[in-house]
Coordinates of C-alpha atoms in Angstrom, one line a residue:
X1 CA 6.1 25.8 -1.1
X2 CA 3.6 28.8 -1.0
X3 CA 5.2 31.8 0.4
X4 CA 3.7 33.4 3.4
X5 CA 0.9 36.0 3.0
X6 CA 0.5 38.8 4.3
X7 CA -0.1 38.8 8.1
X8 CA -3.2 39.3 9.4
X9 CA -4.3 42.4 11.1
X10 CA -3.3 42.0 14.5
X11 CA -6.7 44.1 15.4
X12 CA -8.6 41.8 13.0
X13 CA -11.2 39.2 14.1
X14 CA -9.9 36.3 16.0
X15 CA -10.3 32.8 13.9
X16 CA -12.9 31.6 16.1
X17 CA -15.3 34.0 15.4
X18 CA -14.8 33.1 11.9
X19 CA -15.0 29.5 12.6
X20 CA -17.8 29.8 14.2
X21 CA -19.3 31.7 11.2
X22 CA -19.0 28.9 9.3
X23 CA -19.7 26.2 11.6
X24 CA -23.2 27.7 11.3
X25 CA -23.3 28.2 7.8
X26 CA -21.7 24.8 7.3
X27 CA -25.0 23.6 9.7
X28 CA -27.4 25.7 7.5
X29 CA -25.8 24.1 4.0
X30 CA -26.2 20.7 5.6
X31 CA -29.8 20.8 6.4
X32 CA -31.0 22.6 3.8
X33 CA -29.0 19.5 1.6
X34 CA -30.9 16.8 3.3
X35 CA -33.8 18.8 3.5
X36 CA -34.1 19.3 -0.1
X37 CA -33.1 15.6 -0.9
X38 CA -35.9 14.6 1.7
X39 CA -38.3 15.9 -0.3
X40 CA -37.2 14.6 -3.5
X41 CA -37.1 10.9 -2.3
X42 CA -41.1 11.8 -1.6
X43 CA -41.0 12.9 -5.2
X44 CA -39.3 9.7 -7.0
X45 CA -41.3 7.3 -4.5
X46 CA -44.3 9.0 -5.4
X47 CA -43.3 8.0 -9.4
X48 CA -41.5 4.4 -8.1
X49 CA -39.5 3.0 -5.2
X50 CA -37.3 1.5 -7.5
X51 CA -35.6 5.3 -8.3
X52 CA -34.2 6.0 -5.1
X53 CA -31.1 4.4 -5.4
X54 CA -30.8 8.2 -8.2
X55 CA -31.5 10.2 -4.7
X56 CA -29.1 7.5 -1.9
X57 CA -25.9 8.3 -4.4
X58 CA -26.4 12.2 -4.7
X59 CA -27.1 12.0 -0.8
X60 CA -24.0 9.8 -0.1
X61 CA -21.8 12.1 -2.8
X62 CA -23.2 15.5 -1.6
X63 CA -22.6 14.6 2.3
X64 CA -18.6 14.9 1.9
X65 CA -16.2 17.5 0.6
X66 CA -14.9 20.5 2.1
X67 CA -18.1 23.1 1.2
X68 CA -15.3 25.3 -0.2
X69 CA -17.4 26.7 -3.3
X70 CA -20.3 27.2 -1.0
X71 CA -18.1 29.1 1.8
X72 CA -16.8 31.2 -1.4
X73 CA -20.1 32.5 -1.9
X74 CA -21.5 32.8 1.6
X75 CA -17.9 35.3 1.8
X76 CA -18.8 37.1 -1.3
X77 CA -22.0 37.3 0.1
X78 CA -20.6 39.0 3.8
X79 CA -17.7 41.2 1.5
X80 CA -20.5 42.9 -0.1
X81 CA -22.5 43.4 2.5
X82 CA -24.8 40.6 3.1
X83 CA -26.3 40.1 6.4
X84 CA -25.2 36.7 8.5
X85 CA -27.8 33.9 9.1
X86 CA -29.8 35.1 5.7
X87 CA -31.2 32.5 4.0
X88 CA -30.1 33.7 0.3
X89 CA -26.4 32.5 0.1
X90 CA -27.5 29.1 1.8
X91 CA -29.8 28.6 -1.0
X92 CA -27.1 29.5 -3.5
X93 CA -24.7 27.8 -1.8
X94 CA -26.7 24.3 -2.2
X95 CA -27.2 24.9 -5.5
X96 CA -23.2 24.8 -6.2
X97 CA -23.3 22.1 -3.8
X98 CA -25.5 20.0 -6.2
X99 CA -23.7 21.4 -9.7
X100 CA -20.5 20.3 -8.3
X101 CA -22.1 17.1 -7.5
X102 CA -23.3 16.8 -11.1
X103 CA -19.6 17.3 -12.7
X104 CA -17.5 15.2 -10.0
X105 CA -20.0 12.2 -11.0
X106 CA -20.0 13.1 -14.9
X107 CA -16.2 13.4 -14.8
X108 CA -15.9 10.2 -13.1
X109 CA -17.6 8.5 -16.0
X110 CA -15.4 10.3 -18.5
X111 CA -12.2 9.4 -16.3
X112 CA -13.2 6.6 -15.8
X113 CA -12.4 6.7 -12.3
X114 CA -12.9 3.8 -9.9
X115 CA -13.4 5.9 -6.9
X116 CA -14.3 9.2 -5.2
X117 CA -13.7 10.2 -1.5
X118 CA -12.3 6.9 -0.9
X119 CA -15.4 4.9 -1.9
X120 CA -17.0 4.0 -5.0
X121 CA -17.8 6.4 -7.9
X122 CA -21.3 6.6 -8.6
X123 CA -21.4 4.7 -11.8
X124 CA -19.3 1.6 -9.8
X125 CA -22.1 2.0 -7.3
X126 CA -25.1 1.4 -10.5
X127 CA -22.7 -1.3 -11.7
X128 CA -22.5 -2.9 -8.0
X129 CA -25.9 -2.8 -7.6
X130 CA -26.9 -4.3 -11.3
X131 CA -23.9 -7.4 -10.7
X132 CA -25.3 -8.3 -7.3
X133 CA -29.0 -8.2 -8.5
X134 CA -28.2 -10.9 -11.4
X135 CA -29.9 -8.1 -13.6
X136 CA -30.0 -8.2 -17.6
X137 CA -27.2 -7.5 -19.9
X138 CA -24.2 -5.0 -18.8
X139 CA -23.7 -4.1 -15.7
X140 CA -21.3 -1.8 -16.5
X141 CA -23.5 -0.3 -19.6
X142 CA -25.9 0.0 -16.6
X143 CA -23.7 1.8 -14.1
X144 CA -22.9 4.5 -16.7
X145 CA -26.1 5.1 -18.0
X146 CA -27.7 5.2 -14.4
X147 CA -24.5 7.6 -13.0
X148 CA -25.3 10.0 -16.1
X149 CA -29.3 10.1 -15.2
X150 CA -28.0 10.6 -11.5
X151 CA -25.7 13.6 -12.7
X152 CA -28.5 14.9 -14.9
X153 CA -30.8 15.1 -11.2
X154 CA -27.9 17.1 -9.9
X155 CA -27.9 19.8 -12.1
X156 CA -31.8 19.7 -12.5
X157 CA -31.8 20.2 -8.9
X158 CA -29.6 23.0 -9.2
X159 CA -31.2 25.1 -10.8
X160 CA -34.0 25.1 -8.5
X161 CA -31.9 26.1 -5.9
X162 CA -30.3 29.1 -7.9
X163 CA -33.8 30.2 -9.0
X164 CA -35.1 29.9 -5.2
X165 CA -31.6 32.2 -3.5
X166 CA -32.4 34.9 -6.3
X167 CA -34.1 38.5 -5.4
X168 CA -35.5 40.5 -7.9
X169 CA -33.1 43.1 -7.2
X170 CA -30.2 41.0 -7.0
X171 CA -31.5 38.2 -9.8
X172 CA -30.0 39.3 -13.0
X173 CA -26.7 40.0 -11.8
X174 CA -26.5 36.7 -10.2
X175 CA -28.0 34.6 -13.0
X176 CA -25.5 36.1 -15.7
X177 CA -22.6 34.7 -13.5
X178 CA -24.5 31.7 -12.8
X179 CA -25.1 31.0 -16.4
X180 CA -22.2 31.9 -17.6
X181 CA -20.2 29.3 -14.6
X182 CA -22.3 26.5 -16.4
X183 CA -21.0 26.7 -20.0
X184 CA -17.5 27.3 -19.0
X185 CA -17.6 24.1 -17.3
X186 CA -19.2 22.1 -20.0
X187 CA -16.5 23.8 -22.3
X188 CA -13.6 23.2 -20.2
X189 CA -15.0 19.7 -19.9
X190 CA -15.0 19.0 -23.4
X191 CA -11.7 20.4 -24.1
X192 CA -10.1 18.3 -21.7
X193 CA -11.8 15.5 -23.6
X194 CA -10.7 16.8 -26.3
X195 CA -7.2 16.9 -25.3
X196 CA -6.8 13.6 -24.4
X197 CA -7.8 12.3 -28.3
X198 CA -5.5 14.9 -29.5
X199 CA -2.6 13.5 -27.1
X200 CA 0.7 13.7 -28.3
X201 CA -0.3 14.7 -31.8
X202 CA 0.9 18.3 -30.8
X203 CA 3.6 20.6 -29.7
X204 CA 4.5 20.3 -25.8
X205 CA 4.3 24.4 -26.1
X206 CA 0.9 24.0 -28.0
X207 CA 0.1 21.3 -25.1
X208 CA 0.8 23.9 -22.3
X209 CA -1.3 26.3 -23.5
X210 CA -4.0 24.4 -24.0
X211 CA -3.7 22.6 -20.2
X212 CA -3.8 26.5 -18.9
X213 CA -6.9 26.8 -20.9
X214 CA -8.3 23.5 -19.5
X215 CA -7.5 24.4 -15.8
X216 CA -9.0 28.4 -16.7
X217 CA -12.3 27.0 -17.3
X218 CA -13.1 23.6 -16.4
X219 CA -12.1 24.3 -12.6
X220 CA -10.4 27.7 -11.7
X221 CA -13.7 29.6 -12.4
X222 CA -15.8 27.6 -11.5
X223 CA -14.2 26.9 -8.6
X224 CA -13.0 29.8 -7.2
X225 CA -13.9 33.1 -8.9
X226 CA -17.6 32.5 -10.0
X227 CA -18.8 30.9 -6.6
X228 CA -17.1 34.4 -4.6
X229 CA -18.8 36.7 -7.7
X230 CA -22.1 35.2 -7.3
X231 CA -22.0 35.3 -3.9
X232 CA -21.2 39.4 -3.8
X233 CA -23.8 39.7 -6.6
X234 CA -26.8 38.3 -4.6
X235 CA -26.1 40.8 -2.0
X236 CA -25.6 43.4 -4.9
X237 CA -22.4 44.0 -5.4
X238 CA -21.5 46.5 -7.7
X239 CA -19.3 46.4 -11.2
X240 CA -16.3 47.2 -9.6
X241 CA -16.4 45.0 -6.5
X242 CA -16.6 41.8 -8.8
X243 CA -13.9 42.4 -10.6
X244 CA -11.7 42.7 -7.8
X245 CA -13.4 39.6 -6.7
X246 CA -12.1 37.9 -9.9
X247 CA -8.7 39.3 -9.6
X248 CA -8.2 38.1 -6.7
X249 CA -10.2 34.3 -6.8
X250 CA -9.4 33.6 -10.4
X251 CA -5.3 33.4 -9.8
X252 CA -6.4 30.9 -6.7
X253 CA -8.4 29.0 -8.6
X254 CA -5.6 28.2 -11.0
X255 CA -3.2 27.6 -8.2
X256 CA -5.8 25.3 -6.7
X257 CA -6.0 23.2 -10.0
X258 CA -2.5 23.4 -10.1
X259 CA -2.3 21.7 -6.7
X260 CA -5.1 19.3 -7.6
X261 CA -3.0 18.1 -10.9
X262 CA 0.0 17.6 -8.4
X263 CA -2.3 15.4 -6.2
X264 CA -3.3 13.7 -8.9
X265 CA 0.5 12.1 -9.7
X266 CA 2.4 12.3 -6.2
X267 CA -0.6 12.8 -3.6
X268 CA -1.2 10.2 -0.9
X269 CA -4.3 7.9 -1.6
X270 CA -4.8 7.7 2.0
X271 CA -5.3 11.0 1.8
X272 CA -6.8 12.2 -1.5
X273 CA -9.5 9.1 -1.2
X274 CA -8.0 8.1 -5.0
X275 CA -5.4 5.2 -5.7
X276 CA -1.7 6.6 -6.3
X277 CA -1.0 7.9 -10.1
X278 CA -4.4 7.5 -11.4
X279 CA -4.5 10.4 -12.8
X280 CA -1.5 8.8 -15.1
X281 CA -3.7 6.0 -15.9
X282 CA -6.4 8.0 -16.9
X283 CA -4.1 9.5 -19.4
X284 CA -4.8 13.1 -18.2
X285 CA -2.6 15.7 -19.7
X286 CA -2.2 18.4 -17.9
X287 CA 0.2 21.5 -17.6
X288 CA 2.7 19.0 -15.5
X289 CA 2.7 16.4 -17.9
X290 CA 3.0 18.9 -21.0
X291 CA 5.5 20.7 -19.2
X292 CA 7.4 17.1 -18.6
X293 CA 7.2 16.6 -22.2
X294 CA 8.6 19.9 -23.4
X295 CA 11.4 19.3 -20.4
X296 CA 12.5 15.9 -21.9
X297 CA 14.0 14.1 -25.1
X298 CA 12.3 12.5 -28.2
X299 CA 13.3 9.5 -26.4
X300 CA 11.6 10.1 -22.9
X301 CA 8.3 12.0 -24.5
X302 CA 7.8 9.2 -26.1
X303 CA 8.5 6.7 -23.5
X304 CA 5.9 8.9 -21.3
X305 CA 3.0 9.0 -24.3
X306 CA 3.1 5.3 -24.5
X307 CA 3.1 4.8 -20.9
X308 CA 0.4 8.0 -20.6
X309 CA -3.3 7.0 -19.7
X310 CA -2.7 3.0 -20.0
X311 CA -5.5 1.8 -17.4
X312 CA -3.0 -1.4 -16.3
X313 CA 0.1 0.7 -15.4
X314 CA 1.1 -0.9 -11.5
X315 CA 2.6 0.8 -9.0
X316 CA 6.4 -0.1 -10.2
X317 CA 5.0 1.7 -13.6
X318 CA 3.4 4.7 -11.6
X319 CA 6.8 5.4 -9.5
X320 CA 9.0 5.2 -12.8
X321 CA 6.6 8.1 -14.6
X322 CA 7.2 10.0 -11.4
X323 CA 10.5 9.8 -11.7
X324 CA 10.5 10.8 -15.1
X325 CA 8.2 13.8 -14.5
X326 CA 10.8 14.9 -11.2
X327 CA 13.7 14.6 -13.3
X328 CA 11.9 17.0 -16.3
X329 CA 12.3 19.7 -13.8
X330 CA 8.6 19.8 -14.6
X331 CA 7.3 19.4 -10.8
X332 CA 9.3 21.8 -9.1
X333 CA 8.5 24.2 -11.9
X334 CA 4.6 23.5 -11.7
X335 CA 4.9 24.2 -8.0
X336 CA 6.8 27.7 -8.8
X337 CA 3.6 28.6 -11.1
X338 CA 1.2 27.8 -8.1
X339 CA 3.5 29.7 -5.8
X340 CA 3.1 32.9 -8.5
X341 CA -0.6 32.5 -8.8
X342 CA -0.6 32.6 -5.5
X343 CA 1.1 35.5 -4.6
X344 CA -0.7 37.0 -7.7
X345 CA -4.2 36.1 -5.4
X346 CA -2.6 37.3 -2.2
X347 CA -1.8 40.8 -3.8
X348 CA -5.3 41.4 -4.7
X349 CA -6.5 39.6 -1.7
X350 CA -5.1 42.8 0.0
X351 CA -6.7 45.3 -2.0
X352 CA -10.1 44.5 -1.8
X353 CA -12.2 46.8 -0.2
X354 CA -14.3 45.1 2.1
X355 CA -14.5 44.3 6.2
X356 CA -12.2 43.0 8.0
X357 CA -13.8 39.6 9.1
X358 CA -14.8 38.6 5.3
X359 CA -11.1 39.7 4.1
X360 CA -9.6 37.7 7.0
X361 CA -12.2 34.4 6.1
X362 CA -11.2 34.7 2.6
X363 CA -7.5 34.7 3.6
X364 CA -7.8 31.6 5.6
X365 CA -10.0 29.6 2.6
X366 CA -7.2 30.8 0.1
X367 CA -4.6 29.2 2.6
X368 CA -6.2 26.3 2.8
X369 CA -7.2 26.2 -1.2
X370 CA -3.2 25.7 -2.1
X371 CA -1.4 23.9 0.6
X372 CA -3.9 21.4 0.9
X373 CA -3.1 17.6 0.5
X374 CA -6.2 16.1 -0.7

């Protein structure tokens, strides 16, 4: 388990002021989402009423999930001396709201995951909607090619956001990161394409390394350190300030992927909105499952690639590749390496140089970040 931070200034800011904070941030996110998406379903019925099924599934996607890269960069915003209730960091923050929009629905097509948030991936949903129309040819065919078009809007929407929440001043500071947040994604994507093909065709040390890599780039950043950066860099934070920012988000950001990898084998599907193990049917291999296989024999690694990413595996199937991964050591030793990024976060959580309600907020999101259970 996570050890305990440090405790919080006893003179700090009590955690309702900060809730409250958010709560209106949270409010100013949300409106400006359906706002935005409002006037886009003017836009596709002005072209045909027959696209806005592309606008309901962004809206139904974009209306859960904890907000936590947006709150990231409102924070950054506050730490570097951003004013509360400006408009810029509510901008920005929609835009990350869309881009992660964009690469939960494109990764559900490359997982091919059934669900998200306890309901239907967005593909399923196209698929649904072509089976129960008595369309043409595949539905399924269909539901991927619609759920990519739909993923494409996201990030085309994006963009417009993050071009709207720049200043001149602030602009190419904030773009560089923004940019840059963008590839690493697509890169960390495609490597973690990539290392499913490759599979077990490789070392389990060679495997490691390459799951850190995955994690790095295709989440940690992108979830943690580059929402915070941009956020200080739109209220013009200097050179030095985002780098402590990116000492301090980039080791939670690893523990939150970490935590999410966890989920993905042992987490409640009550709780996590996805069916128990599927990330074990989806053959994902990542730093838990390489550091399983480096943990075991010839004859259980290859016991585990066999049963690794088999889309039929039923819950008797499921429990036995838990055990195996338990018995590896490999669990309690993935949850020692979240602990360590952790504390790694909370030690540069305490140097940064910034007030004492944003270093307080960021505490409590970082808290949140790696104990949670979905």
């Amino acid at each position: 388990m996570l050890s305990a931070p440090a405790t919080p200034d006893p003179g700090g800011p009590a955690p309702d002021v900060i809730t409250a904070e958010q709560d209106l941030f949270r409010s100013a996110l949300t409106r400006t989402i359906d706002e935005f998406l409002a006037d886009q379903a003017d836009v596709l019925t002005a072209i045909s009423e027959e696209s806005l099924p592309l606008i309901s599934s962004i809206a139904t996607l974009t209306r859960g999930g904890k907000r936590m890269r947006a709150l990231l960069c409102y924070w950054g915003w506050r730490a570097a001396g951003g004013a509360p209730g400006d408009a810029a960091p509510v901008t920005a923050g929609t835009a990350l709201e869309f881009f992660q929009a964009a690469a939960l629905i494109h990764d559900d097509i490359i997982d091919r995951s059934d669900t998200r948030r306890g309901g239907p991936s967005v593909h399923r949903q196209f698929s649904a909607r072509h089976t129960e129309a008595g369309w043409h040819l595949d539905p399924e065919r269909f539901g991927v090619s619609a759920a990519i078009l739909a993923g494409d809007l996201c990030l085309a929407f994006s963009e417009e956001l993050f071009t709207a929440s720049c200043s001149a001043e602030a602009g190419e500071a904030a773009r560089t990161i923004f940019n840059r947040m963008r590839t690493e994604v697509m890169a960390g994507q495609y490597l973690d394409l990539l290392e499913e093909a490759v599979g077990p065709d490789q070392t389990p040390e060679q495997a490691e390394l390459r799951a850190l890599n995955i994690l790095r780039f295709k989440s940690a950043k992108y979830s943690m350190e580059r929402p915070l950066m941009l956020g200080g860099a739109l209220a013009g934070a200097d050179e030095a300030l985002l780098s402590d920012f990116s000492a301090f988000a980039l080791p939670l950001g690893e523990a939150f992927q970490l935590r999410d990898d966890v989920l993905g084998v042992f987490g409640d599907p009550g709780v996590t909105g996805k069916p128990a193990g599927d990330d074990l049917r989806e053959g994902k291999r990542t730093f838990l499952i390489a550091r399983t296989l480096g943990e075991s024999g010839s004859d259980v690694r290859a016991r585990i690639n066999a049963m690794l990413g088999d889309t039929e595996l039923d819950d008797d199937a499921v429990h036995t590749l838990r055990g195996l991964i338990v018995a590896s050591g490999a669990l309690a030793q993935t949850e020692t390496l979240i602990e360590e990024r952790s504390a790694e976060a909370f030690r540069a959580l305490a140097q940064l140089d910034v007030d004492t309600t944003s270093l307080e907020a960021l505490r409590l999101l970082a808290e949140a970040a790696v104990t949670r259970t979905a």
